[in-house]
Coordinates of C-alpha atoms in Angstrom, one line a residue:
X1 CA 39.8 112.3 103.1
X2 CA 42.3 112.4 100.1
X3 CA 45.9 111.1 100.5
X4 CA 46.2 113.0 97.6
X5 CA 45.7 116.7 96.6
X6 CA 44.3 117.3 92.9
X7 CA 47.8 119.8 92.6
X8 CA 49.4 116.5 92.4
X9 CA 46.9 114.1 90.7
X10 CA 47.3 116.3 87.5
X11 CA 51.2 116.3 87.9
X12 CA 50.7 112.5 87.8
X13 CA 48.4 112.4 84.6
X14 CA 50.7 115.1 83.2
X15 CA 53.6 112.9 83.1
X16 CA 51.5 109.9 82.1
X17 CA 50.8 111.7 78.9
X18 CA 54.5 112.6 78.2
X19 CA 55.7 109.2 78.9
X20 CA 52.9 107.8 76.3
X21 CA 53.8 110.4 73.7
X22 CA 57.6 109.5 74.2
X23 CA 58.4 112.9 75.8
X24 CA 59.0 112.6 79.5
X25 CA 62.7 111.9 80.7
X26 CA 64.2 110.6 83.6
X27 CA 66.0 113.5 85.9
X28 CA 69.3 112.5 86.5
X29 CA 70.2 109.9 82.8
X30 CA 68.2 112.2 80.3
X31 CA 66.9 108.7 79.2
X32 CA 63.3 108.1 78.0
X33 CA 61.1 107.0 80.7
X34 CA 59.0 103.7 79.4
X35 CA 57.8 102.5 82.5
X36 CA 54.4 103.9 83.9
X37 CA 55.2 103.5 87.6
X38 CA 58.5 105.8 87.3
X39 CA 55.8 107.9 85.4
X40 CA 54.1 108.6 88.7
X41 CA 57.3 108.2 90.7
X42 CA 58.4 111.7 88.7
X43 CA 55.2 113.1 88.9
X44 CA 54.8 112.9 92.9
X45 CA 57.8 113.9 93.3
X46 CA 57.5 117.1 91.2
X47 CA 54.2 117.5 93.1
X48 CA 55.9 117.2 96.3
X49 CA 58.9 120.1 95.4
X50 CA 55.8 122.4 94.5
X51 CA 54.3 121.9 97.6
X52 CA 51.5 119.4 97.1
X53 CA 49.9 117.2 99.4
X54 CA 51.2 113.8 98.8
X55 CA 52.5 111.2 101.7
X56 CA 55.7 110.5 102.4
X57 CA 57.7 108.1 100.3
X58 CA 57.5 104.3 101.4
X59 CA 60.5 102.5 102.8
X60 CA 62.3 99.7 100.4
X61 CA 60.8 96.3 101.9
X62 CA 63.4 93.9 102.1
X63 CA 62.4 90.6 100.3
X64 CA 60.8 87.9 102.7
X65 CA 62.8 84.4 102.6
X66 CA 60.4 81.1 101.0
X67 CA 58.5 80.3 104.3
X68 CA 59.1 76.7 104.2
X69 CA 63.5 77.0 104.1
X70 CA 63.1 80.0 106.6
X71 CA 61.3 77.7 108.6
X72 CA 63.6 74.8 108.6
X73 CA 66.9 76.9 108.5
X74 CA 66.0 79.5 111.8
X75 CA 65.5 76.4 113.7
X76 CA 68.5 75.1 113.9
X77 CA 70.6 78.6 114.0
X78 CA 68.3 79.5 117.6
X79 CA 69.7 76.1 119.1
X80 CA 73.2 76.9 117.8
X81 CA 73.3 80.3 119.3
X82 CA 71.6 79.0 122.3
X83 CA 74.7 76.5 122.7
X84 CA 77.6 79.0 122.0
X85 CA 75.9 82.1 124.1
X86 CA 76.1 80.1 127.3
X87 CA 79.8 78.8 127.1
X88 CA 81.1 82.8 126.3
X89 CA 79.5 83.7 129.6
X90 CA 81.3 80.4 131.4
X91 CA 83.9 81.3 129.7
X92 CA 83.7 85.4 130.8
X93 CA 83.1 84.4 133.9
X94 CA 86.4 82.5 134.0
X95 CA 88.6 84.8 132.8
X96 CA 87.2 87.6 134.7
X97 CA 88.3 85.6 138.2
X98 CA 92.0 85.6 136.9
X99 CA 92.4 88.8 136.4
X100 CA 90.8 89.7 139.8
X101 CA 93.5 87.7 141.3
X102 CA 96.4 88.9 139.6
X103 CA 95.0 92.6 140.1
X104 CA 95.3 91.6 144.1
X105 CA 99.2 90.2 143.4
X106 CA 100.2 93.0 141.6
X107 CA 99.3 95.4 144.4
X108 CA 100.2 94.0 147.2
X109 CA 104.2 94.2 145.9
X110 CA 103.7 98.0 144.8
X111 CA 102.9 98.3 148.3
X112 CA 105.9 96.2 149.8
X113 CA 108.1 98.1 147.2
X114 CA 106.7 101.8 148.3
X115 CA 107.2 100.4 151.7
X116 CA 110.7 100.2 150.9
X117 CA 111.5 102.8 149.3
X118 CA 110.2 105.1 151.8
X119 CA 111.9 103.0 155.1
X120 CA 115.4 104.0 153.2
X121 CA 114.7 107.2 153.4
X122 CA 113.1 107.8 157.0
X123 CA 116.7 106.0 157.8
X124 CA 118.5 108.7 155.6
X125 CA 116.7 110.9 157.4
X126 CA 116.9 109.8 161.0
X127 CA 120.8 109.7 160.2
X128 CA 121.0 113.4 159.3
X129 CA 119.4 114.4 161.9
X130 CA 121.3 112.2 164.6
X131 CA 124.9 113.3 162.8
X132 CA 124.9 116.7 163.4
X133 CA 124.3 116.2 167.0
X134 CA 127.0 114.2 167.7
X135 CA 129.7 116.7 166.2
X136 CA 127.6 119.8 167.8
X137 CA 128.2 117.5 171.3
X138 CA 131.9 116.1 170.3
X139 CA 133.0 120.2 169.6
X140 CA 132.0 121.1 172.8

């Protein structure tokens, strides 16, 4: 089966023949197009706005590192990464105890203050209620 449908095969050898004669221009620049592969690049992708059959444009590969210097610098970067991931968890670890602790101290005063506060008042209270006895008892 054809990747590619004769619609756009002729689009392709259509701008060939412009780019030969000198004729065919890039879309965006104006600018005379001189290299055959942007030839074909312009005619798939007129073919693919009229509705052709063509595939779908490749992704930009990324350019692969010398084998030989990738080989000898990724060593040494695993072991280094291997050495700094384990003391960040020590030192997570570490930190997170602290601030367990000092979550407990905290609390345990906002409860000794509330406790406070609120004795005051049952006081208050209690003293209100006790005052207006006495003077209802002492008026009669």
């Amino acid at each position: 089966m054809a990747k590619y449908s004769k619609k756009s095969q002729d689009k392709v050898e259509e701008n060939m023949h412009e780019m030969k004669k000198g004729k065919l221009k890039s879309g965006r620049s104006g600018k005379k197009v001189t290299n055959p592969k942007q030839a074909i690049a312009i005619g798939l992708s007129e073919a693919r706005k009229s509705g052709a059959k063509v595939p779908k444009k490749a992704a930009a590969k990324k350019a692969a590192p010398k084998k030989k210097a990738a080989a000898k610098k990724a060593a040494p970067k695993k072991k280094a990464a291997a050495k700094k991931a384990a003391p960040k968890k020590k030192a997570a670890a570490k930190k997170a105890a602290p601030r367990k602790k000092a979550a407990a101290k905290k609390a345990a005063p906002r409860k000794k203050a509330a406790a406070r506060k609120a004795a005051p008042k049952k006081k208050a209270a209690a003293k209100k209620r006790a005052t207006p006895k006495k003077k209802a008892a002492s008026r009669s």
